[in-house]
Amino acid sequence: MPEEPGSAYDALTDHEDDARWAYGTGFTDPLAGVSSAVPGGADREALTTYCLMLGDDALIMSHRLQEWVTRAPEIEDELALANIALDLLGQARLLLGRAAEVEDAGRDEDSLAYGREAGEFRNVCLAEPADADFAHLMARLLAFATWRLALLDRLSASADPVLAAIAAKGVKEVTYHRDYAARWVVRLGDGTDLSHQRMQAAMTAVATQTGELFAVHPVEQAMAAAGFGVDPAQLRPEFATVWSQVLDAATLEAPADPAVGVGEGRDGRHTAALSGILDELQSVARSTPGGVW
Amino acid sequence: MTGAATVAARVQDPELPLLTLADLGILRGVEEHDGRVVVTITPTYSGCPALRTIRDDLGSALQTAGYRDVEVRVALTPAWTTDWITPAGRDKLAAAGISPPGPVPRRASGPVPLTLDPVRPEVRCPHCGHPDTEQLSPFGATACRSLHRCPACREPFEHVKEI
C-alpha cells in the first residue's frame, strides 16, 4: 500500500476485509463448505417450508430474548439471555441457509430473514409475545426449549444429513437453555409469596399458548412420514413429563392441559406482535436494500 | 504431519488466543494434494461469530506459508465437543486462569435428562486449587464459558463448560 504523507488513517484501512471492524458481522455463509446436496426423492417445496418453520421459531424467539438484554435482573442473566439468543440465531441462520439451498430459487438466509412479510413466516406463535415480566419470559423459554429439545433430539436422526447435523448440534445448546429456564422457574416458584404468585400466573398464562406446539401441519406430517422431519404430536409426553417435573420442584400448581390447537403460526397466521418484531428486525435491510458495511 | 497441517494447527483461536485451533479441537482435517490444501473446521456453537475470522486466519496463514490454493470447509457433523480439547490445550487454559472442562457426561438412551440443581462438577479453582467451587452462571462472556467463584481464595474465574 502506498505511503502518503498526511494519510495517518491509511494503515487502519490497509485491509481488504472488514472483519476486524465489525467482528463476526462479515460471516456470510454459515453453511459454506457443507455439502448442499438434497437427498434424492425429497419433496423440495415441503422440505424448504419445514426448514423455514424451524428456522423462524429460532429467529423470532432469539429476537425477543435480545430485547431482554439490559433489562434482566442480574448481569449474569444478561449474559445468559444473550448467549441463548445467540445460539438460537446461529440455529436460525443454519436452518434458513438450508431452506434457501433446498429451495434453490436464488434466495439466501438474508432475503429469507429480511425480505418476507409476516404472513410468510412459519414460526409458532409461542415465539412472538412480548413478555409481561421476567417470570413470563422464563415460563415461555421453558416451554419453548422443552419442546424444541424434544424436537431436535428426534430430528438428529433425519434422513436429510444437513438437518440431522444442525439438530444434533442444537440439542447440546438447547439442553443448557432448558436447564436455565427450569432453574429460574423453581427459584421463583419456590421463593417468596410474591415471586410464587407471579411465577404461577406466568406458567398458567404460557400453558394456554402451548397447544399449538403439538398440532400437526400437513408439511410436518409429510416430512415426518418421509423420514426428514418429526411429528410434533409425538413430543407431547416428553413435554408433559418435564413440565410437571419443574412444576413440582417449584411448588406450583399444574395449569389445565391446553387442547391441541390448530397450527396457526405454521400457516402464516400470526399475532399482531410479529409485525412489531419484523418492523425492527427488517428496518435496516428495508431502508437500505442490499446495503453492506 | 504435512507442512500445511503444521501451519493450520498453529493458527490461534480468535476468542481464546491462548489456544491454537488444534488445541481447541476444531481443526478436523488438513489435506494436501498437488499444492492444493483443503482444511476442514467445525464450529464450537451454532452461533459462533468467530468462524469467519477463523476461516480468514487459516487462509492467510497458509498463503503466507506459500500455499496459494486453499479451501476451508465447515463440517457440522460430528458436532464439536469439549472432549476434543487436547491435553496441551487444557494445560494452557489452566495456566491462563481458565478452568478446563471435565469429561462430557455420557448420555443414557431416552430423553435428555433435566438438571434442576446447578451441577457441581469438580471444578477446581485455577488460582488456588481449591476443589469445591461455586457456579455463578452457566453462561459467561462467550457461549463456551461459565462463571464460577472460589470460596477459599474468593476469586471469580471462568470455566470452559462441558458440551
CSV table of C-alpha atoms in Angstrom, one decimal:
chain,number,residue,atom,x,y,z
A,1,MET,CA,0.0,0.0,0.0
A,2,PRO,CA,1.5,3.4,-0.9
A,3,GLU,CA,2.7,5.6,2.0
A,4,GLU,CA,1.4,9.1,1.5
A,5,PRO,CA,2.1,11.9,3.8
A,6,GLY,CA,-0.8,13.1,5.8
A,7,SER,CA,-2.8,9.9,5.5
A,8,ALA,CA,-2.4,8.7,9.0
A,9,TYR,CA,-5.5,6.6,8.7
A,10,ASP,CA,-4.3,4.6,5.8
A,11,ALA,CA,-2.8,2.0,8.0
A,12,LEU,CA,-6.2,1.5,9.5
A,13,THR,CA,-7.7,0.7,6.2
A,14,ASP,CA,-4.8,-1.4,4.9
A,15,HIS,CA,-7.0,-4.4,4.9
A,16,GLU,CA,-9.5,-5.6,2.3
A,17,ASP,CA,-11.5,-7.4,4.9
A,18,ASP,CA,-13.9,-5.6,7.2
A,19,ALA,CA,-13.9,-8.4,9.8
A,20,ARG,CA,-11.8,-6.5,12.3
A,21,TRP,CA,-14.2,-3.5,12.2
A,22,ALA,CA,-17.3,-5.5,12.9
A,23,TYR,CA,-16.2,-8.7,14.4
A,24,GLY,CA,-18.5,-11.5,13.4
A,25,THR,CA,-20.7,-9.5,11.1
A,26,GLY,CA,-18.9,-10.4,7.9
A,27,PHE,CA,-19.6,-14.1,8.3
A,28,THR,CA,-21.8,-14.5,5.2
A,29,ASP,CA,-22.5,-18.2,4.7
A,30,PRO,CA,-22.8,-20.4,7.8
A,31,LEU,CA,-23.2,-23.5,5.5
A,32,ALA,CA,-20.1,-22.8,3.4
A,33,GLY,CA,-18.3,-26.0,2.7
A,34,VAL,CA,-21.2,-28.2,3.9
A,35,SER,CA,-22.4,-30.4,1.1
A,36,SER,CA,-25.5,-28.7,-0.3
A,37,ALA,CA,-26.9,-31.9,-1.9
A,38,VAL,CA,-30.5,-32.7,-1.3
A,39,PRO,CA,-31.4,-36.3,-0.8
A,40,GLY,CA,-33.0,-37.9,-3.8
A,41,GLY,CA,-36.7,-38.2,-3.7
A,42,ALA,CA,-37.1,-35.3,-1.3
A,43,ASP,CA,-40.2,-33.0,-1.8
A,44,ARG,CA,-38.1,-29.9,-2.1
A,45,GLU,CA,-41.0,-27.5,-1.5
A,46,ALA,CA,-42.1,-29.2,1.6
A,47,LEU,CA,-38.5,-29.6,2.9
A,48,THR,CA,-37.9,-25.9,2.3
A,49,THR,CA,-41.0,-25.0,4.3
A,50,TYR,CA,-40.1,-27.3,7.0
A,51,CYS,CA,-36.6,-25.7,7.4
A,52,LEU,CA,-38.3,-22.3,7.4
A,53,MET,CA,-40.6,-23.4,10.2
A,54,LEU,CA,-37.8,-24.5,12.5
A,55,GLY,CA,-35.6,-21.6,11.5
A,56,ASP,CA,-38.3,-19.0,12.0
A,57,ASP,CA,-39.1,-20.4,15.5
A,58,ALA,CA,-35.4,-19.8,16.4
A,59,LEU,CA,-35.2,-16.4,14.7
A,60,ILE,CA,-38.2,-14.9,16.4
A,61,MET,CA,-37.6,-16.3,19.8
A,62,SER,CA,-34.0,-15.1,19.5
A,63,HIS,CA,-35.2,-11.5,18.8
A,64,ARG,CA,-37.5,-11.5,21.8
A,65,LEU,CA,-34.6,-12.7,24.0
A,66,GLN,CA,-32.3,-10.0,22.7
A,67,GLU,CA,-34.8,-7.4,23.8
A,68,TRP,CA,-34.2,-8.5,27.4
A,69,VAL,CA,-30.5,-7.6,27.3
A,70,THR,CA,-30.1,-4.6,29.6
A,71,ARG,CA,-33.4,-5.4,31.3
A,72,ALA,CA,-32.6,-8.6,33.1
A,73,PRO,CA,-32.4,-8.8,36.9
A,74,GLU,CA,-28.7,-9.5,37.2
A,75,ILE,CA,-25.7,-9.2,34.9
A,76,GLU,CA,-25.3,-13.0,34.9
A,77,ASP,CA,-28.8,-13.2,33.3
A,78,GLU,CA,-27.9,-10.6,30.7
A,79,LEU,CA,-25.1,-12.9,29.7
A,80,ALA,CA,-27.3,-16.0,29.8
A,81,LEU,CA,-30.1,-14.4,27.7
A,82,ALA,CA,-27.6,-13.0,25.2
A,83,ASN,CA,-25.9,-16.4,24.8
A,84,ILE,CA,-29.2,-18.2,24.4
A,85,ALA,CA,-30.3,-15.7,21.9
A,86,LEU,CA,-27.0,-16.1,20.0
A,87,ASP,CA,-27.3,-19.9,20.0
A,88,LEU,CA,-30.9,-19.6,18.5
A,89,LEU,CA,-29.7,-17.0,16.0
A,90,GLY,CA,-27.0,-19.4,14.9
A,91,GLN,CA,-29.5,-22.2,14.5
A,92,ALA,CA,-31.8,-19.9,12.6
A,93,ARG,CA,-29.0,-19.0,10.2
A,94,LEU,CA,-28.2,-22.6,9.5
A,95,LEU,CA,-31.8,-23.5,9.0
A,96,LEU,CA,-32.7,-20.5,6.8
A,97,GLY,CA,-29.5,-21.2,4.8
A,98,ARG,CA,-30.6,-24.8,4.4
A,99,ALA,CA,-34.1,-23.7,3.3
A,100,ALA,CA,-32.5,-21.5,0.7
A,101,GLU,CA,-30.3,-24.3,-0.6
A,102,VAL,CA,-33.2,-26.7,-0.9
A,103,GLU,CA,-35.4,-24.2,-2.5
A,104,ASP,CA,-32.7,-23.3,-5.0
A,105,ALA,CA,-34.6,-20.2,-6.2
A,106,GLY,CA,-31.9,-17.6,-5.7
A,107,ARG,CA,-32.8,-16.6,-2.2
A,108,ASP,CA,-30.4,-16.7,0.8
A,109,GLU,CA,-30.6,-16.5,4.5
A,110,ASP,CA,-30.7,-12.7,4.4
A,111,SER,CA,-33.5,-12.4,1.9
A,112,LEU,CA,-35.5,-15.0,3.9
A,113,ALA,CA,-35.0,-13.2,7.2
A,114,TYR,CA,-35.3,-9.6,5.9
A,115,GLY,CA,-37.4,-10.0,2.8
A,116,ARG,CA,-40.5,-11.8,3.9
A,117,GLU,CA,-43.8,-10.4,5.2
A,118,ALA,CA,-45.3,-11.5,8.4
A,119,GLY,CA,-47.7,-13.8,6.6
A,120,GLU,CA,-44.8,-15.7,5.1
A,121,PHE,CA,-43.2,-16.5,8.5
A,122,ARG,CA,-43.9,-20.1,9.7
A,123,ASN,CA,-42.9,-19.9,13.4
A,124,VAL,CA,-45.2,-21.0,16.2
A,125,CYS,CA,-47.0,-18.1,17.9
A,126,LEU,CA,-45.4,-19.0,21.2
A,127,ALA,CA,-42.2,-17.3,20.0
A,128,GLU,CA,-43.9,-14.0,19.5
A,129,PRO,CA,-45.4,-12.3,22.6
A,130,ALA,CA,-43.6,-9.5,24.4
A,131,ASP,CA,-43.2,-10.8,28.0
A,132,ALA,CA,-45.1,-9.1,30.7
A,133,ASP,CA,-42.3,-9.7,33.2
A,134,PHE,CA,-39.2,-11.9,33.8
A,135,ALA,CA,-41.4,-14.8,35.1
A,136,HIS,CA,-43.3,-14.8,31.8
A,137,LEU,CA,-40.1,-14.9,29.9
A,138,MET,CA,-38.8,-17.9,32.0
A,139,ALA,CA,-42.1,-19.7,31.6
A,140,ARG,CA,-42.1,-19.1,27.8
A,141,LEU,CA,-38.4,-20.1,27.5
A,142,LEU,CA,-39.1,-23.3,29.5
A,143,ALA,CA,-42.0,-24.2,27.2
A,144,PHE,CA,-40.1,-23.3,24.0
A,145,ALA,CA,-36.8,-25.0,25.0
A,146,THR,CA,-38.5,-28.2,26.3
A,147,TRP,CA,-40.5,-28.5,23.1
A,148,ARG,CA,-37.5,-27.7,20.8
A,149,LEU,CA,-35.1,-30.0,22.7
A,150,ALA,CA,-37.6,-32.9,22.2
A,151,LEU,CA,-37.9,-32.0,18.6
A,152,LEU,CA,-34.2,-31.5,17.8
A,153,ASP,CA,-33.3,-34.7,19.6
A,154,ARG,CA,-35.6,-36.7,17.2
A,155,LEU,CA,-34.6,-34.6,14.2
A,156,SER,CA,-30.9,-35.6,14.7
A,157,ALA,CA,-32.0,-38.9,13.0
A,158,SER,CA,-33.4,-37.0,10.0
A,159,ALA,CA,-32.8,-38.5,6.5
A,160,ASP,CA,-31.5,-35.1,5.5
A,161,PRO,CA,-27.9,-35.2,6.7
A,162,VAL,CA,-27.7,-31.4,7.0
A,163,LEU,CA,-30.9,-31.1,9.1
A,164,ALA,CA,-29.6,-34.0,11.2
A,165,ALA,CA,-26.3,-32.3,11.8
A,166,ILE,CA,-27.9,-28.9,12.7
A,167,ALA,CA,-30.3,-30.7,15.1
A,168,ALA,CA,-27.5,-32.7,16.8
A,169,LYS,CA,-25.6,-29.6,17.5
A,170,GLY,CA,-28.7,-27.8,18.6
A,171,VAL,CA,-29.5,-30.5,21.2
A,172,LYS,CA,-26.4,-29.7,23.1
A,173,GLU,CA,-27.2,-26.0,23.2
A,174,VAL,CA,-30.9,-26.2,24.0
A,175,THR,CA,-30.2,-28.6,26.9
A,176,TYR,CA,-28.5,-25.6,28.6
A,177,HIS,CA,-31.4,-23.3,27.7
A,178,ARG,CA,-34.0,-25.6,29.2
A,179,ASP,CA,-32.0,-26.1,32.4
A,180,TYR,CA,-31.5,-22.4,32.8
A,181,ALA,CA,-35.2,-21.6,32.4
A,182,ALA,CA,-36.3,-24.5,34.6
A,183,ARG,CA,-34.0,-23.4,37.5
A,184,TRP,CA,-35.4,-19.9,37.4
A,185,VAL,CA,-39.0,-21.3,37.4
A,186,VAL,CA,-38.0,-23.3,40.5
A,187,ARG,CA,-36.2,-20.4,42.2
A,188,LEU,CA,-39.2,-18.0,41.7
A,189,GLY,CA,-41.9,-20.6,42.3
A,190,ASP,CA,-40.3,-21.9,45.5
A,191,GLY,CA,-39.3,-18.4,46.6
A,192,THR,CA,-41.3,-15.6,48.3
A,193,ASP,CA,-45.1,-15.3,48.3
A,194,LEU,CA,-44.9,-12.7,45.7
A,195,SER,CA,-42.5,-14.5,43.4
A,196,HIS,CA,-44.6,-17.7,43.8
A,197,GLN,CA,-47.7,-15.8,42.8
A,198,ARG,CA,-46.1,-14.2,39.8
A,199,MET,CA,-44.5,-17.4,38.6
A,200,GLN,CA,-47.8,-19.2,38.9
A,201,ALA,CA,-49.5,-16.6,36.9
A,202,ALA,CA,-46.9,-16.8,34.2
A,203,MET,CA,-47.0,-20.6,34.0
A,204,THR,CA,-50.8,-20.6,33.8
A,205,ALA,CA,-50.7,-17.9,31.0
A,206,VAL,CA,-48.0,-19.6,29.0
A,207,ALA,CA,-49.6,-23.1,29.3
A,208,THR,CA,-52.6,-21.8,27.3
A,209,GLN,CA,-50.2,-21.0,24.4
A,210,THR,CA,-48.6,-24.4,24.2
A,211,GLY,CA,-51.5,-26.3,22.4
A,212,GLU,CA,-50.2,-25.1,19.1
A,213,LEU,CA,-46.8,-26.8,19.6
A,214,PHE,CA,-48.3,-30.2,19.2
A,215,ALA,CA,-50.7,-29.5,16.3
A,216,VAL,CA,-49.6,-31.3,13.1
A,217,HIS,CA,-49.3,-29.2,10.0
A,218,PRO,CA,-49.6,-31.1,6.7
A,219,VAL,CA,-46.0,-30.2,5.9
A,220,GLU,CA,-44.8,-31.6,9.2
A,221,GLN,CA,-46.9,-34.7,8.6
A,222,ALA,CA,-45.4,-35.2,5.2
A,223,MET,CA,-41.8,-34.6,6.4
A,224,ALA,CA,-42.2,-37.0,9.3
A,225,ALA,CA,-43.6,-39.7,7.0
A,226,ALA,CA,-40.7,-39.2,4.6
A,227,GLY,CA,-38.2,-39.5,7.4
A,228,PHE,CA,-37.0,-35.9,7.1
A,229,GLY,CA,-39.0,-34.3,9.9
A,230,VAL,CA,-40.6,-35.0,13.3
A,231,ASP,CA,-44.3,-35.4,14.1
A,232,PRO,CA,-44.9,-32.8,16.7
A,233,ALA,CA,-47.7,-34.8,18.3
A,234,GLN,CA,-45.1,-37.3,19.4
A,235,LEU,CA,-43.4,-34.6,21.5
A,236,ARG,CA,-46.2,-34.1,24.0
A,237,PRO,CA,-45.5,-36.9,26.5
A,238,GLU,CA,-41.8,-35.8,26.9
A,239,PHE,CA,-43.0,-32.2,27.2
A,240,ALA,CA,-45.6,-33.1,29.8
A,241,THR,CA,-43.1,-35.0,31.9
A,242,VAL,CA,-40.6,-32.2,32.0
A,243,TRP,CA,-43.2,-29.6,32.6
A,244,SER,CA,-44.7,-31.4,35.6
A,245,GLN,CA,-41.2,-32.2,37.0
A,246,VAL,CA,-40.4,-28.4,37.0
A,247,LEU,CA,-43.9,-27.5,38.4
A,248,ASP,CA,-43.4,-30.0,41.3
A,249,ALA,CA,-40.0,-28.7,42.2
A,250,ALA,CA,-41.3,-25.2,42.0
A,251,THR,CA,-44.3,-25.9,44.3
A,252,LEU,CA,-46.6,-24.6,41.6
A,253,GLU,CA,-49.9,-25.9,40.6
A,254,ALA,CA,-50.3,-27.6,37.2
A,255,PRO,CA,-52.3,-25.4,34.9
A,256,ALA,CA,-55.0,-27.2,32.9
A,257,ASP,CA,-53.7,-29.0,29.8
A,258,PRO,CA,-54.4,-26.9,26.8
A,259,ALA,CA,-56.3,-28.5,23.9
A,260,VAL,CA,-54.1,-29.2,20.9
A,261,GLY,CA,-54.6,-26.0,19.0
A,262,VAL,CA,-54.5,-25.5,15.3
A,263,GLY,CA,-51.1,-24.6,14.0
A,264,GLU,CA,-51.9,-21.1,13.1
A,265,GLY,CA,-48.3,-19.8,13.1
A,266,ARG,CA,-47.2,-22.7,10.9
A,267,ASP,CA,-49.8,-21.5,8.3
A,268,GLY,CA,-48.6,-17.9,8.5
A,269,ARG,CA,-51.4,-16.6,10.7
A,270,HIS,CA,-49.7,-14.7,13.5
A,271,THR,CA,-50.4,-12.5,16.5
A,272,ALA,CA,-50.1,-8.8,15.9
A,273,ALA,CA,-46.8,-8.9,17.9
A,274,LEU,CA,-44.9,-10.4,15.0
A,275,SER,CA,-45.4,-7.3,12.9
A,276,GLY,CA,-43.7,-5.3,15.6
A,277,ILE,CA,-40.8,-7.7,15.7
A,278,LEU,CA,-40.4,-7.6,11.9
A,279,ASP,CA,-40.6,-3.8,11.8
A,280,GLU,CA,-37.5,-3.7,14.0
A,281,LEU,CA,-35.7,-6.8,12.6
A,282,GLN,CA,-36.1,-5.7,9.0
A,283,SER,CA,-35.9,-1.9,9.3
A,284,VAL,CA,-32.2,-1.6,8.2
A,285,ALA,CA,-32.5,-4.1,5.4
A,286,ARG,CA,-35.6,-2.5,4.1
A,287,SER,CA,-34.4,1.1,4.3
A,288,THR,CA,-31.0,0.1,2.7
A,289,PRO,CA,-31.7,-2.8,0.4
A,290,GLY,CA,-28.6,-4.8,-0.2
A,291,GLY,CA,-26.5,-2.5,1.9
A,292,VAL,CA,-23.2,-3.7,3.2
A,293,TRP,CA,-20.7,-2.1,5.6
B,1,MET,CA,2.0,-34.1,9.7
B,2,THR,CA,2.5,-32.4,6.4
B,3,GLY,CA,3.7,-28.8,6.2
B,4,ALA,CA,0.2,-27.4,5.6
B,5,ALA,CA,-1.2,-29.3,8.6
B,6,THR,CA,1.5,-27.8,10.8
B,7,VAL,CA,0.8,-24.3,9.7
B,8,ALA,CA,-3.0,-24.7,10.1
B,9,ALA,CA,-2.6,-26.3,13.6
B,10,ARG,CA,-0.7,-23.2,14.8
B,11,VAL,CA,-3.4,-20.7,13.9
B,12,GLN,CA,-4.8,-19.1,17.1
B,13,ASP,CA,-8.5,-19.2,18.1
B,14,PRO,CA,-9.7,-15.5,17.9
B,15,GLU,CA,-11.8,-15.7,21.1
B,16,LEU,CA,-9.3,-17.8,23.2
B,17,PRO,CA,-6.0,-16.7,21.5
B,18,LEU,CA,-4.0,-18.7,24.1
B,19,LEU,CA,-5.2,-21.8,22.3
B,20,THR,CA,-4.5,-22.9,18.7
B,21,LEU,CA,-7.2,-24.3,16.5
B,22,ALA,CA,-5.6,-27.7,17.1
B,23,ASP,CA,-5.7,-27.3,20.9
B,24,LEU,CA,-9.4,-26.4,20.8
B,25,GLY,CA,-10.2,-29.5,18.6
B,26,ILE,CA,-12.0,-27.5,15.9
B,27,LEU,CA,-9.4,-28.3,13.2
B,28,ARG,CA,-10.9,-31.5,11.8
B,29,GLY,CA,-8.6,-32.2,8.9
B,30,VAL,CA,-5.9,-30.8,6.5
B,31,GLU,CA,-5.4,-32.5,3.1
B,32,GLU,CA,-2.8,-31.6,0.6
B,33,HIS,CA,-3.0,-32.7,-3.0
B,34,ASP,CA,-0.8,-31.2,-5.7
B,35,GLY,CA,-0.3,-27.9,-3.9
B,36,ARG,CA,-4.0,-27.6,-3.2
B,37,VAL,CA,-4.9,-27.5,0.5
B,38,VAL,CA,-8.4,-28.3,1.9
B,39,VAL,CA,-8.8,-27.5,5.6
B,40,THR,CA,-11.9,-28.7,7.5
B,41,ILE,CA,-13.1,-26.9,10.6
B,42,THR,CA,-16.1,-27.3,12.8
B,43,PRO,CA,-17.9,-24.6,14.8
B,44,THR,CA,-18.0,-24.8,18.6
B,45,TYR,CA,-21.5,-23.4,18.8
B,46,SER,CA,-24.1,-22.8,16.1
B,47,GLY,CA,-23.9,-19.1,16.6
B,48,CYS,CA,-20.2,-18.9,16.8
B,49,PRO,CA,-19.3,-15.4,15.4
B,50,ALA,CA,-15.6,-16.3,15.1
B,51,LEU,CA,-16.0,-18.8,12.3
B,52,ARG,CA,-15.4,-16.2,9.6
B,53,THR,CA,-12.3,-14.9,11.3
B,54,ILE,CA,-11.0,-18.4,11.7
B,55,ARG,CA,-11.5,-19.1,8.0
B,56,ASP,CA,-9.7,-15.8,7.1
B,57,ASP,CA,-6.9,-16.5,9.5
B,58,LEU,CA,-6.4,-20.0,8.2
B,59,GLY,CA,-6.4,-18.7,4.6
B,60,SER,CA,-3.9,-16.0,5.3
B,61,ALA,CA,-1.6,-18.2,7.4
B,62,LEU,CA,-1.4,-20.9,4.7
B,63,GLN,CA,-0.9,-18.3,1.9
B,64,THR,CA,1.9,-16.7,3.9
B,65,ALA,CA,3.4,-20.1,4.1
B,66,GLY,CA,3.3,-20.4,0.4
B,67,TYR,CA,0.1,-22.4,-0.2
B,68,ARG,CA,-1.7,-20.5,-3.0
B,69,ASP,CA,-4.7,-22.7,-3.4
B,70,VAL,CA,-6.6,-23.0,-0.1
B,71,GLU,CA,-10.1,-24.0,0.6
B,72,VAL,CA,-11.7,-24.0,4.1
B,73,ARG,CA,-14.7,-26.3,4.6
B,74,VAL,CA,-17.0,-26.4,7.6
B,75,ALA,CA,-18.1,-29.8,8.9
B,76,LEU,CA,-21.2,-29.7,11.1
B,77,THR,CA,-21.0,-33.3,12.0
B,78,PRO,CA,-19.9,-34.8,14.3
B,79,ALA,CA,-20.7,-31.9,16.5
B,80,TRP,CA,-17.9,-30.4,18.4
B,81,THR,CA,-17.4,-31.5,22.0
B,82,THR,CA,-15.1,-30.1,24.7
B,83,ASP,CA,-13.7,-33.7,24.9
B,84,TRP,CA,-11.7,-32.7,21.8
B,85,ILE,CA,-9.7,-30.0,23.6
B,86,THR,CA,-6.2,-31.5,23.7
B,87,PRO,CA,-4.2,-32.1,27.0
B,88,ALA,CA,-1.9,-29.3,25.9
B,89,GLY,CA,-4.9,-27.0,25.4
B,90,ARG,CA,-6.2,-27.9,28.9
B,91,ASP,CA,-2.8,-27.0,30.4
B,92,LYS,CA,-2.8,-23.7,28.6
B,93,LEU,CA,-6.3,-22.9,29.8
B,94,ALA,CA,-5.4,-23.7,33.4
B,95,ALA,CA,-2.2,-21.7,33.2
B,96,ALA,CA,-4.3,-18.7,32.0
B,97,GLY,CA,-6.7,-18.9,34.9
B,98,ILE,CA,-9.5,-20.6,33.0
B,99,SER,CA,-10.6,-23.9,34.4
B,100,PRO,CA,-10.6,-26.6,31.7
B,101,PRO,CA,-13.7,-28.7,31.0
B,102,GLY,CA,-14.2,-32.1,32.7
B,103,PRO,CA,-15.3,-35.1,30.6
B,104,VAL,CA,-18.7,-34.7,29.0
B,105,PRO,CA,-21.1,-36.9,30.8
B,106,ARG,CA,-22.2,-39.9,28.7
B,107,ARG,CA,-25.9,-39.6,27.9
B,108,ALA,CA,-28.1,-42.7,28.6
B,109,SER,CA,-30.7,-43.6,25.9
B,110,GLY,CA,-34.0,-41.9,26.1
B,111,PRO,CA,-34.9,-38.2,26.6
B,112,VAL,CA,-32.2,-35.7,27.5
B,113,PRO,CA,-32.4,-35.5,31.4
B,114,LEU,CA,-33.4,-32.3,33.0
B,115,THR,CA,-30.9,-30.9,35.5
B,116,LEU,CA,-32.6,-28.8,38.1
B,117,ASP,CA,-29.8,-28.5,40.6
B,118,PRO,CA,-26.9,-26.4,39.4
B,119,VAL,CA,-24.4,-29.2,38.8
B,120,ARG,CA,-21.3,-29.1,40.8
B,121,PRO,CA,-18.9,-31.0,38.7
B,122,GLU,CA,-15.4,-30.9,40.2
B,123,VAL,CA,-14.4,-27.5,39.0
B,124,ARG,CA,-11.2,-26.9,40.7
B,125,CYS,CA,-10.1,-23.2,41.3
B,126,PRO,CA,-7.5,-22.4,38.7
B,127,HIS,CA,-5.9,-19.8,41.1
B,128,CYS,CA,-5.6,-21.7,44.4
B,129,GLY,CA,-6.5,-25.2,43.5
B,130,HIS,CA,-9.5,-25.4,45.9
B,131,PRO,CA,-11.5,-28.4,44.8
B,132,ASP,CA,-15.1,-27.3,45.5
B,133,THR,CA,-16.1,-24.1,43.8
B,134,GLU,CA,-19.5,-22.5,43.2
B,135,GLN,CA,-21.1,-21.8,39.8
B,136,LEU,CA,-22.4,-18.3,39.4
B,137,SER,CA,-23.9,-18.7,36.0
B,138,PRO,CA,-23.9,-21.4,33.3
B,139,PHE,CA,-23.3,-18.6,30.7
B,140,GLY,CA,-20.2,-16.4,30.5
B,141,ALA,CA,-18.6,-13.9,28.3
B,142,THR,CA,-18.8,-16.4,25.4
B,143,ALA,CA,-21.1,-19.3,24.8
B,144,CYS,CA,-18.4,-21.8,25.8
B,145,ARG,CA,-17.6,-20.5,29.2
B,146,SER,CA,-19.5,-20.4,32.6
B,147,LEU,CA,-18.8,-18.2,35.6
B,148,HIS,CA,-17.6,-19.5,38.9
B,149,ARG,CA,-16.3,-18.3,42.3
B,150,CYS,CA,-13.9,-19.9,44.7
B,151,PRO,CA,-15.0,-19.9,48.3
B,152,ALA,CA,-11.4,-20.3,49.5
B,153,CYS,CA,-9.5,-17.5,47.7
B,154,ARG,CA,-12.7,-15.7,46.8
B,155,GLU,CA,-11.6,-15.1,43.2
B,156,PRO,CA,-14.0,-15.4,40.4
B,157,PHE,CA,-12.9,-17.4,37.3
B,158,GLU,CA,-14.2,-18.8,34.1
B,159,HIS,CA,-14.7,-22.5,33.3
B,160,VAL,CA,-15.0,-24.0,29.8
B,161,LYS,CA,-18.2,-25.8,30.2
B,162,GLU,CA,-18.7,-29.4,29.1
B,163,ILE,CA,-20.7,-29.7,25.9
